[in-house]
XYZ file of C-alpha atoms in Angstrom:
723
model
C 0.000 0.000 0.000
C 1.339 3.448 -0.986
C 1.858 5.899 1.880
C 1.229 9.555 0.885
C 2.278 12.430 3.128
C 0.739 15.870 2.542
C 3.266 18.560 3.497
C 1.904 21.970 4.510
C 3.238 24.968 6.408
C 0.182 24.998 8.683
C 0.211 22.563 11.601
C -3.557 22.017 11.803
C -5.172 20.184 8.820
C -8.566 21.596 9.802
C -7.367 25.002 8.561
C -6.577 23.529 5.124
C -9.907 22.886 3.392
C -8.618 20.482 0.755
C -6.901 18.166 3.272
C -10.164 16.319 3.947
C -10.818 15.769 0.234
C -7.322 14.335 -0.235
C -7.694 12.046 2.778
C -11.070 10.752 1.537
C -9.907 10.125 -2.042
C -6.668 8.461 -0.881
C -8.699 6.004 1.183
C -10.974 5.295 -1.787
C -7.912 4.698 -3.990
C -6.362 2.271 -1.491
C -3.565 4.513 -0.214
C -2.566 5.502 3.310
C -2.676 9.264 3.783
C -1.470 11.600 6.512
C -0.935 15.342 6.935
C 2.206 16.926 8.451
C 4.292 20.101 8.778
C 8.141 20.406 8.656
C 8.577 20.685 12.418
C 7.202 17.164 12.963
C 9.910 15.308 10.967
C 12.363 13.053 12.839
C 15.279 12.032 10.613
C 16.930 9.885 13.304
C 14.234 7.211 13.376
C 12.726 8.182 10.002
C 9.325 8.989 11.417
C 6.868 11.888 11.241
C 4.327 12.982 13.808
C 1.384 13.553 11.507
C -2.421 13.727 11.405
C -4.598 10.889 10.070
C -8.308 11.270 9.310
C -10.264 8.618 11.208
C -13.983 8.383 11.988
C -14.679 12.021 11.179
C -11.724 13.473 13.082
C -8.056 14.274 12.561
C -6.009 12.110 14.912
C -2.310 12.477 15.713
C -0.187 9.445 14.723
C 3.527 8.722 14.446
C 3.951 7.614 10.837
C 6.885 6.114 8.926
C 8.461 8.141 6.153
C 5.967 8.162 3.255
C 6.618 6.721 -0.216
C 5.789 10.099 -1.758
C 5.141 13.656 -0.531
C 2.377 15.866 -1.936
C 3.774 19.378 -1.447
C 0.794 21.645 -0.679
C 2.353 24.461 1.354
C 3.371 27.981 0.441
C 7.008 28.133 -0.766
C 7.471 31.468 0.998
C 6.248 30.125 4.346
C 8.053 26.817 3.981
C 11.300 28.654 3.190
C 12.185 28.930 6.889
C 12.282 25.114 6.927
C 14.403 24.816 3.788
C 16.970 22.547 5.472
C 14.248 20.038 6.402
C 12.716 20.245 2.912
C 16.054 19.734 1.183
C 16.768 16.635 3.278
C 13.259 15.251 2.648
C 13.656 15.794 -1.103
C 16.939 13.891 -1.056
C 15.215 10.841 0.451
C 11.575 10.957 -0.707
C 10.090 11.899 -4.110
C 7.860 15.008 -4.221
C 4.891 15.345 -6.587
C 4.813 19.139 -6.827
C 7.671 21.521 -7.625
C 7.554 25.308 -7.875
C 7.909 26.853 -11.315
C 8.425 30.288 -9.750
C 6.570 33.588 -9.801
C 5.000 35.364 -12.789
C 8.280 36.965 -13.834
C 10.428 33.818 -13.649
C 7.790 31.748 -15.513
C 7.622 34.371 -18.259
C 11.415 34.412 -18.565
C 11.493 30.625 -18.752
C 8.916 30.624 -21.551
C 10.921 33.283 -23.396
C 14.026 31.137 -23.188
C 12.070 28.087 -24.321
C 10.879 30.089 -27.377
C 8.005 27.728 -28.306
C 5.371 29.744 -26.412
C 7.179 33.073 -26.264
C 4.858 34.644 -28.849
C 1.885 34.091 -26.542
C 3.403 36.139 -23.716
C 2.278 39.696 -23.156
C 5.499 41.757 -23.212
C 6.437 42.658 -19.641
C 8.982 44.844 -17.886
C 9.964 45.014 -14.233
C 9.382 48.615 -13.151
C 12.606 50.366 -12.217
C 11.359 53.947 -11.926
C 8.579 56.361 -12.837
C 10.313 57.586 -16.006
C 10.232 54.052 -17.420
C 6.499 53.793 -16.702
C 5.768 57.143 -18.388
C 7.613 56.114 -21.555
C 5.729 52.811 -21.476
C 2.482 54.793 -21.259
C 3.509 56.948 -24.221
C 4.016 53.811 -26.304
C 0.947 51.826 -25.213
C -1.572 54.349 -23.774
C -3.288 51.588 -21.712
C -1.216 49.426 -19.376
C -1.392 46.940 -16.510
C 0.655 47.627 -13.364
C 0.739 44.584 -11.081
C 2.870 42.915 -8.371
C 5.464 40.362 -9.458
C 4.290 37.966 -6.747
C 0.577 38.807 -6.855
C -2.088 36.097 -6.604
C -5.831 35.817 -7.119
C -6.075 39.067 -9.059
C -4.960 41.157 -6.078
C -3.107 44.463 -6.389
C -3.694 44.935 -10.143
C -3.994 48.501 -11.487
C -5.057 49.527 -14.982
C -3.687 52.875 -16.122
C -4.851 54.755 -19.197
C -3.409 57.986 -20.592
C -5.904 60.527 -21.883
C -4.380 63.777 -23.107
C -2.190 64.872 -20.165
C -4.110 63.004 -17.451
C -4.050 59.416 -16.249
C -7.027 57.248 -15.276
C -6.030 54.634 -12.673
C -8.553 51.823 -12.162
C -8.415 49.435 -9.214
C -11.198 46.823 -9.029
C -14.226 48.926 -10.038
C -12.910 52.280 -8.787
C -11.311 54.795 -11.160
C -9.324 57.841 -10.086
C -7.776 60.612 -12.197
C -4.177 61.733 -11.667
C -1.922 64.416 -13.064
C 1.531 63.239 -14.166
C 3.020 64.480 -10.898
C 0.333 62.729 -8.831
C 0.786 59.500 -10.807
C 4.554 59.646 -10.250
C 4.039 59.965 -6.487
C 1.533 57.071 -6.509
C 3.914 54.785 -8.452
C 6.892 55.681 -6.248
C 4.865 54.772 -3.154
C 3.884 51.403 -4.628
C 7.441 50.549 -5.695
C 8.616 50.995 -2.112
C 6.323 48.147 -0.970
C 7.167 45.391 -3.503
C 8.371 44.844 -7.086
C 5.872 45.494 -9.895
C 5.707 44.692 -13.597
C 4.277 46.610 -16.558
C 2.287 45.107 -19.418
C 0.277 46.504 -22.320
C -3.430 46.056 -21.584
C -4.913 43.313 -23.769
C -8.626 42.947 -23.170
C -11.053 40.104 -23.931
C -14.633 41.393 -24.027
C -17.971 39.592 -24.391
C -20.722 40.770 -26.729
C -22.344 42.489 -23.742
C -19.133 44.403 -22.966
C -17.921 42.381 -19.975
C -14.252 41.507 -19.554
C -13.488 37.769 -19.551
C -10.623 35.311 -19.627
C -10.164 31.536 -19.667
C -8.730 29.393 -16.877
C -7.001 26.270 -18.184
C -6.476 23.702 -15.395
C -4.283 20.743 -16.348
C -2.792 17.926 -14.252
C -0.945 14.660 -14.531
C -3.015 11.528 -13.978
C -2.327 8.055 -12.600
C -0.267 7.163 -15.694
C 1.928 10.242 -15.441
C 0.248 11.821 -18.498
C -1.047 15.378 -18.795
C -4.840 15.634 -18.869
C -7.273 18.545 -18.921
C -9.101 18.782 -15.619
C -11.229 21.676 -16.805
C -11.360 24.779 -18.979
C -13.818 27.454 -17.995
C -14.437 31.146 -18.703
C -14.273 33.743 -15.946
C -16.413 36.826 -16.501
C -15.957 40.124 -14.679
C -18.977 41.954 -13.290
C -20.166 44.966 -15.273
C -17.814 47.874 -14.648
C -14.908 45.685 -13.531
C -11.859 44.773 -15.577
C -10.679 41.838 -13.443
C -12.342 38.489 -14.117
C -10.744 36.658 -11.190
C -13.353 34.826 -9.051
C -11.841 36.275 -5.856
C -12.520 39.784 -7.173
C -16.218 39.252 -7.840
C -15.955 37.525 -11.208
C -18.143 34.563 -11.984
C -17.769 31.456 -14.114
C -19.800 29.579 -16.674
C -19.668 26.235 -18.458
C -17.329 26.368 -21.436
C -19.531 25.106 -24.279
C -22.560 27.373 -23.669
C -20.234 30.357 -23.267
C -18.383 29.637 -26.514
C -21.601 29.082 -28.425
C -23.043 32.334 -27.123
C -19.921 34.402 -27.910
C -18.514 32.708 -31.011
C -21.408 30.875 -32.647
C -20.326 28.386 -35.296
C -16.631 28.850 -34.359
C -17.267 27.533 -30.833
C -16.092 23.979 -31.568
C -12.822 25.102 -33.185
C -12.067 27.524 -30.359
C -12.688 24.794 -27.785
C -10.258 22.478 -29.600
C -7.711 25.295 -29.782
C -7.946 25.886 -26.021
C -7.572 22.161 -25.301
C -4.550 21.783 -27.579
C -2.967 24.944 -26.170
C -3.399 23.873 -22.534
C -1.832 20.429 -22.978
C 0.969 21.717 -25.218
C 1.902 24.462 -22.750
C 1.874 22.016 -19.814
C 4.192 19.590 -21.633
C 6.488 22.433 -22.656
C 6.786 23.803 -19.107
C 7.330 20.278 -17.810
C 10.242 19.769 -20.203
C 11.747 23.138 -19.275
C 11.566 22.115 -15.605
C 13.295 18.813 -16.396
C 16.080 20.491 -18.360
C 16.727 23.279 -15.855
C 16.087 21.562 -12.506
C 15.860 17.811 -13.176
C 12.289 17.843 -11.817
C 8.797 17.201 -13.134
C 5.755 19.344 -12.478
C 2.286 17.908 -12.021
C -0.287 20.716 -12.164
C -0.686 24.220 -13.600
C -3.441 26.786 -13.935
C -3.110 29.109 -16.910
C -5.081 32.335 -17.344
C -5.331 33.389 -20.966
C -7.062 36.116 -22.928
C -8.255 36.250 -26.514
C -7.997 39.550 -28.377
C -10.269 40.840 -31.139
C -8.249 38.849 -33.700
C -8.753 35.686 -31.587
C -5.063 35.459 -30.783
C -4.386 33.814 -27.425
C -2.315 35.678 -24.828
C -0.934 34.208 -21.607
C -1.847 36.443 -18.668
C -0.145 34.283 -16.063
C 0.744 30.699 -15.114
C 0.154 29.357 -11.585
C 1.773 26.152 -10.384
C -0.580 25.761 -7.405
C -3.917 26.810 -8.923
C -7.026 26.983 -6.792
C -9.708 24.350 -7.328
C -12.371 25.209 -9.907
C -15.516 26.695 -8.338
C -17.660 23.539 -8.482
C -17.462 20.501 -6.170
C -17.308 17.809 -8.801
C -14.412 19.601 -10.483
C -12.674 19.942 -7.123
C -13.036 16.192 -6.726
C -11.524 15.654 -10.185
C -8.522 17.730 -9.131
C -8.029 15.650 -5.992
C -8.458 12.315 -7.791
C -5.774 13.248 -10.327
C -3.520 14.492 -7.521
C -3.760 11.286 -5.472
C -3.408 8.980 -8.460
C -0.359 10.877 -9.694
C 1.202 10.682 -6.218
C 0.795 6.896 -6.331
C 2.354 6.859 -9.809
C 5.353 8.888 -8.565
C 5.883 6.502 -5.653
C 6.042 3.481 -7.958
C 7.845 4.856 -11.026
C 10.943 6.721 -9.866
C 13.316 4.846 -12.172
C 11.084 5.469 -15.204
C 10.725 9.174 -14.373
C 14.483 9.666 -13.925
C 15.127 8.060 -17.303
C 12.500 10.320 -18.858
C 14.258 13.386 -17.416
C 17.623 12.169 -18.770
C 16.093 11.643 -22.228
C 14.606 15.158 -22.288
C 17.977 16.620 -21.308
C 19.702 14.621 -24.063
C 17.197 15.857 -26.643
C 17.727 19.424 -25.533
C 21.510 19.145 -25.882
C 21.156 17.737 -29.390
C 18.905 20.520 -30.719
C 20.438 22.116 -33.782
C 19.857 25.650 -34.993
C 21.718 28.514 -36.617
C 22.103 31.497 -34.319
C 21.033 34.726 -36.024
C 23.986 37.100 -36.343
C 22.869 40.621 -37.221
C 25.705 42.651 -38.747
C 25.107 46.401 -39.075
C 27.095 48.806 -41.213
C 26.463 52.163 -42.848
C 27.693 55.738 -42.764
C 25.379 56.713 -39.893
C 22.941 55.093 -37.502
C 24.884 51.888 -36.755
C 24.951 52.262 -32.986
C 21.328 53.351 -32.634
C 20.109 50.610 -34.991
C 22.143 48.064 -33.012
C 20.621 49.300 -29.758
C 17.089 49.060 -31.159
C 17.623 45.542 -32.553
C 19.218 44.207 -29.365
C 16.541 45.782 -27.183
C 13.710 44.095 -29.111
C 15.375 40.678 -29.415
C 16.239 40.659 -25.707
C 12.511 40.634 -24.904
C 12.584 36.906 -25.706
C 16.194 35.892 -26.231
C 19.595 35.924 -24.586
C 21.299 38.431 -26.889
C 24.994 39.218 -27.309
C 25.221 42.937 -28.060
C 28.480 44.658 -28.915
C 29.315 47.701 -26.819
C 28.505 51.109 -28.262
C 31.100 52.121 -30.901
C 33.008 48.827 -30.576
C 33.049 48.310 -34.320
C 36.652 47.712 -35.391
C 37.936 44.326 -36.575
C 39.871 43.999 -33.309
C 36.588 44.394 -31.449
C 34.976 41.749 -33.649
C 37.771 39.323 -32.742
C 37.002 39.946 -29.078
C 33.295 39.382 -29.736
C 34.029 36.034 -31.383
C 35.766 34.898 -28.195
C 32.861 36.064 -26.027
C 30.017 34.409 -27.970
C 28.764 31.157 -26.399
C 26.076 28.543 -27.198
C 23.922 30.155 -24.502
C 23.388 33.170 -26.778
C 20.296 33.098 -28.991
C 21.434 35.955 -31.248
C 24.325 38.361 -31.773
C 23.948 42.024 -32.777
C 27.165 43.639 -33.988
C 28.385 46.868 -35.597
C 30.804 46.547 -38.531
C 32.648 49.837 -38.940
C 35.093 50.725 -41.703
C 37.190 53.604 -42.983
C 38.892 51.827 -45.898
C 38.190 49.022 -48.410
C 38.708 45.456 -47.146
C 37.784 46.151 -43.507
C 34.227 44.783 -43.653
C 35.470 41.697 -45.496
C 37.702 41.029 -42.486
C 34.766 41.556 -40.106
C 32.746 38.936 -41.994
C 35.624 36.457 -42.012
C 35.686 36.633 -38.198
C 31.902 36.485 -37.587
C 29.698 35.947 -40.626
C 26.319 37.722 -40.457
C 23.142 35.833 -41.324
C 21.202 39.115 -41.412
C 22.845 42.334 -42.605
C 21.666 45.933 -42.376
C 23.170 48.752 -44.441
C 21.722 51.871 -42.807
C 22.770 54.340 -45.537
C 25.644 55.481 -47.738
C 26.676 58.972 -46.627
C 29.729 61.174 -46.435
C 31.449 59.741 -43.354
C 35.078 58.919 -44.337
C 34.366 60.079 -47.911
C 37.765 61.773 -47.987
C 39.295 58.264 -48.014
C 37.328 57.401 -51.187
C 38.261 60.310 -53.458
C 35.029 62.086 -52.558
C 32.931 59.477 -54.381
C 29.961 57.898 -52.520
C 30.140 54.976 -54.956
C 33.480 54.049 -53.404
C 31.859 53.987 -49.959
C 28.976 51.902 -51.352
C 31.470 49.418 -52.782
C 33.249 49.106 -49.423
C 29.926 48.736 -47.566
C 28.902 46.082 -50.120
C 31.570 43.844 -48.621
C 29.012 42.898 -45.959
C 26.687 41.681 -48.738
C 29.439 39.539 -50.269
C 30.718 38.281 -46.912
C 27.426 37.387 -45.204
C 25.424 34.154 -45.495
C 24.468 34.263 -49.176
C 21.036 32.820 -48.403
C 20.435 35.205 -45.503
C 18.526 38.479 -45.220
C 19.672 41.933 -46.340
C 17.937 45.157 -45.217
C 18.594 48.452 -47.020
C 17.220 52.012 -47.009
C 14.942 52.772 -49.972
C 15.032 56.534 -49.342
C 18.830 56.791 -49.360
C 19.813 57.723 -52.925
C 23.377 56.391 -52.601
C 22.208 52.939 -51.452
C 21.374 52.242 -55.105
C 25.115 51.779 -55.608
C 25.203 48.745 -53.279
C 26.258 45.546 -55.042
C 23.188 43.352 -54.599
C 23.022 41.737 -58.032
C 24.579 38.382 -57.096
C 23.067 38.105 -53.615
C 20.926 34.937 -53.389
C 19.088 35.726 -50.156
C 16.081 37.945 -49.531
C 16.285 41.731 -49.685
C 13.890 43.916 -47.680
C 13.724 47.696 -47.942
C 12.739 50.231 -45.302
C 11.618 53.770 -45.930
C 9.448 56.742 -45.105
C 9.014 58.415 -48.477
C 9.083 55.283 -50.649
C 5.586 53.805 -50.742
C 6.780 50.387 -51.957
C 9.070 49.864 -48.959
C 8.425 46.553 -47.172
C 8.627 48.394 -43.847
C 7.391 51.964 -44.238
C 6.724 54.597 -41.566
C 4.240 57.427 -42.056
C 2.543 60.179 -40.017
C 5.738 61.002 -38.126
C 5.220 63.230 -35.075
C 7.656 64.916 -32.677
C 6.796 64.776 -28.976
C 8.541 65.937 -25.820
C 10.061 62.508 -25.244
C 10.703 61.220 -28.764
C 9.054 60.318 -32.058
C 5.799 58.551 -32.855
C 4.955 57.087 -36.246
C 2.552 54.673 -37.881
C 3.119 51.691 -40.138
C 1.342 48.626 -41.454
C 2.773 45.575 -39.724
C 1.549 41.987 -39.559
C -1.664 42.918 -41.353
C -2.537 45.795 -39.014
C -2.074 49.552 -38.954
C -0.082 50.249 -35.791
C 1.423 53.225 -33.980
C 4.955 53.072 -32.565
C 6.991 55.332 -30.312
C 10.764 55.720 -29.914
C 12.322 57.679 -27.019
C 14.765 59.566 -29.250
C 14.245 62.563 -31.529
C 14.740 62.846 -35.264
C 13.359 61.423 -38.505
C 16.724 59.737 -39.112
C 16.171 57.645 -35.986
C 12.848 56.431 -37.355
C 14.899 54.774 -40.127
C 17.027 53.100 -37.447
C 13.863 51.873 -35.747
C 12.519 50.554 -39.079
C 15.682 48.479 -39.526
C 15.112 46.912 -36.118
C 11.398 46.364 -36.736
C 12.204 44.552 -39.989
C 14.707 42.229 -38.272
C 12.378 41.435 -35.375
C 9.366 40.863 -37.609
C 11.327 38.512 -39.886
C 12.529 36.594 -36.812
C 8.946 36.052 -35.647
C 8.605 38.638 -32.892
C 5.127 39.945 -32.166
C 4.112 43.558 -32.728
C 3.782 44.063 -28.965
C 7.294 42.730 -28.327
C 8.590 45.085 -31.015
C 6.695 48.018 -29.525
C 8.124 47.306 -26.094
C 11.666 46.760 -27.399
C 11.664 50.161 -29.111
C 11.676 51.697 -25.622
C 15.399 51.108 -25.694
C 18.395 52.330 -23.743
C 19.385 55.309 -25.858
C 23.112 55.612 -26.672
C 24.576 58.551 -24.710
C 24.999 62.000 -26.296
C 22.692 61.178 -29.201
C 20.196 64.061 -29.334
C 19.935 64.003 -25.547
C 17.863 66.833 -24.071
C 18.872 68.804 -20.976
C 16.268 71.062 -19.363
C 18.034 74.018 -17.752
C 16.804 77.059 -15.837
C 14.571 79.728 -17.373
C 13.124 77.254 -19.863
C 16.458 76.794 -21.664
C 16.854 73.459 -23.469
C 20.164 72.018 -24.706
C 20.255 69.321 -27.390
C 23.440 67.278 -27.005
C 24.517 65.499 -30.229
C 28.275 65.325 -29.750
C 29.380 61.828 -30.756
C 29.683 61.894 -34.557
C 29.390 64.641 -37.145
C 28.897 64.437 -40.903
C 26.687 66.441 -43.274
C 23.659 64.143 -43.082
C 23.839 64.029 -39.287
C 24.161 67.816 -38.991
C 21.056 68.355 -41.121
C 19.144 65.739 -39.116
C 20.115 67.452 -35.844
C 19.068 70.843 -37.250
C 15.704 69.281 -38.141
C 15.256 68.219 -34.529
C 16.127 71.743 -33.334
C 13.628 73.192 -35.776
C 10.865 70.801 -34.719
C 11.132 71.022 -30.932
C 12.114 74.658 -30.334
C 9.183 76.808 -29.211
C 11.122 80.071 -29.132
C 14.609 81.102 -30.298
C 16.698 78.441 -32.088
C 20.466 78.445 -31.509
C 22.754 76.137 -33.528
C 26.382 75.544 -32.471
C 28.023 73.409 -35.167
C 31.529 71.975 -34.965
C 34.020 70.734 -37.540
C 33.204 67.733 -39.741
C 36.249 65.573 -40.439
C 37.314 63.333 -43.335
C 35.247 65.121 -46.000
C 38.302 65.608 -48.209
C 37.657 67.661 -51.327
C 33.926 67.717 -50.565
C 34.379 69.834 -47.419
C 33.745 73.200 -49.045
C 30.632 72.039 -50.932
C 29.166 70.249 -47.902
C 29.867 73.176 -45.555
C 28.107 75.438 -48.033
C 25.033 73.143 -48.029
C 24.876 73.236 -44.234
C 24.989 77.046 -44.235
C 22.180 77.173 -46.783
C 20.143 74.702 -44.733
C 20.535 76.828 -41.588
C 19.038 79.768 -43.514
C 16.250 77.606 -44.960
C 15.140 76.422 -41.492
C 15.090 79.927 -40.036
C 17.623 79.289 -37.277
C 17.947 82.438 -35.136
C 21.575 82.269 -34.016
C 24.305 80.353 -35.894
C 27.664 79.650 -34.223
C 30.478 77.600 -35.791
C 33.498 76.157 -34.040
C 36.716 74.701 -35.428
C 39.054 74.786 -38.402
C 37.472 76.370 -41.525
C 33.932 76.014 -40.157
C 33.483 79.740 -40.880
C 32.722 78.552 -44.429
C 29.299 77.407 -43.152
C 28.595 80.859 -41.749
C 29.718 82.505 -44.971
C 27.328 80.318 -46.976
C 24.469 81.166 -44.603
C 25.234 84.884 -44.938
C 25.341 84.592 -48.721
C 21.920 82.888 -48.612
C 20.508 85.855 -46.694
C 21.127 84.919 -43.027
C 21.646 88.079 -40.866
C 25.394 88.648 -40.466
C 25.003 89.925 -36.893
C 23.614 86.526 -35.868
C 26.588 84.543 -37.212
C 29.630 83.862 -35.004
C 32.766 81.763 -35.520
C 35.345 80.518 -32.986
C 38.463 78.412 -32.802
C 38.927 79.290 -29.120
C 36.479 77.423 -26.875
C 36.806 79.876 -23.972
C 35.816 82.796 -26.200
C 32.854 80.752 -27.462
C 31.735 80.165 -23.886
C 32.164 83.866 -23.001
C 29.834 84.767 -25.875
C 27.247 82.219 -24.766
C 27.137 83.811 -21.308
C 25.996 87.052 -22.989
C 23.787 85.742 -25.791
C 21.744 82.886 -24.304
C 18.249 83.971 -23.323
C 15.242 82.626 -21.509
C 13.421 79.807 -23.401
C 16.252 79.314 -25.938
C 16.702 75.877 -27.479
C 20.404 75.259 -28.189
C 21.786 72.514 -30.419
C 25.404 71.505 -29.839
C 26.537 69.285 -32.714
C 30.030 67.934 -33.275
C 32.215 64.842 -33.392
C 33.662 63.522 -30.142
C 37.189 64.291 -31.407
C 36.351 68.012 -31.438
C 35.339 67.859 -27.745
C 32.066 69.690 -28.324
C 30.698 67.957 -25.253
C 32.740 70.497 -23.249
C 30.310 73.151 -24.475
C 27.354 71.039 -23.367
C 28.930 70.744 -19.904
C 29.574 74.477 -19.834
C 25.944 75.289 -20.642
C 24.749 72.787 -18.065
C 26.862 74.417 -15.342
C 26.158 77.989 -16.416
C 22.380 77.619 -16.559
C 21.836 74.859 -14.029
C 18.384 74.790 -12.427
């Protein structure tokens, strides 16, 4: 006869409702059953002082060590007895093992990949600024505790104009941005929270609903569906959890009422999904911990396109709200416990086989190589940010793009990485060929063909295009190439013999595979629309400038082609912006400084001037430094910049560095007021002038390459006009 011990953190079984059901079913199944807590275990004589249900009462008995332990207690409350638990696990098999909290389960599913596309993108909240950017991207979000249970502590936040509606249960309260920030800060001090976009399932009558999938292992060790049932929120509520006032219904009548003739297919989809997810999580548990799990409850939603989304996975789900279903849960639990007691050798072999299969999985790791005259670092940051929402990504450091860096990257890449995102820089022919010989890209992005390093190519952009084309020749010839349709010099790229697939991005080219439109500047970045995955969608990036929308399009193309969902892409675009790339500093008296002091070339200068023109509400001040390596094109390109400054109506134009006065001369020739043009080669004199000229509400662009140390001027302005 199998002896089953139910382990719980509470000492009294009368306070654990399900203990009676387990005792009754165990007796009916021919097993001996007792209840115990960690403090009653005696390892010396291998006995446990437990509770046995006899004649309608719980009676204390000294019992031998059981053949199997059904682990029913709270992991948090059992943690203080972890030494006892560890020793018990080393001697006696357990039926139930923790799969972790919401965050760890989501991360495990991301790593497993198979069900990653069903996860709602989530972020652990670090600070208020992160939440506000999240709100800008998604408008409606969920803010909930990492370790929350039974629908407790969930807030729904919606942005409307400049106010925020915060809903908790059925109560809604309006907040200003400052009030919301204070509310979020208070919550973050109590426990960790996560953010998610709000995906809502709604009945025909307008009530929020979700599905609970309850699956268990049976007496043969096989996964079976205990029940699937809908949970419907009361009118006015947006939480369907039963503990928050939601109610349930039988599955078939609900599906027929809501989906008509599609009810049967949806039911089959839910059944297949529940068993497939259970088996997948079970295998992940075997691979990572050498354990099996026996029961999960999955809450899922279904959006307007009938796509399933995993809200959360619970490894100790509550019993369904009907007695006969509760009995089904207990029967499966007892029978599986008896199976575990008798089949340890078989189960250990099964775990070994799953681990072997996992080690033998073959797959080509995507290597995304990025080159171009401008935008490499920002594109790399966007791509890595999106891919890291599901994968373990190797990302090269910002500006680490020489062949020596690529050699270092090759030594750092491991089989644990799911993808690599690398910059391939070059100043001369042959460099990118060497990059590719060290690490060959499977996906390549050529951001554009501009004037950076053009002095090394006799002033001919076709020479740069030829050198950049080395990534096309050196990459996987059956891979994916992404190019910019709006960049006129990209037509010189050598794509004729490439055997893979070519995708084009653009804003002004209607035939682009990935095209952005309706671009808008905001205080925190850029928003734009595009058609993606059959839907018209709006995206947001926390960095200013139309040129950065192209960088985002490159990343969107990569992620979409690799199977990432639109929501994962949207979340990933909220990336960690590279430093000193159009970074805004708000100073006293309404003064704003735009710091763009990493690289400088004609295209980048014009893009930065566009940002100045678009965000300045009062006087526009442009401080432009020297552009290097233009060769014989310097004079012509400086002249174009001066003309562009006049065209945009910049109010004050200051140049700094060797021969940069040529830009001012061109602006003056185009009609720019001479009294508003200044030139310096002495930084101190430049700073003395700024002390006199800068006014209240000015917006000041500081643009220059890092080698010209223009960041010193940013630091000066920050100190001089500090709030």
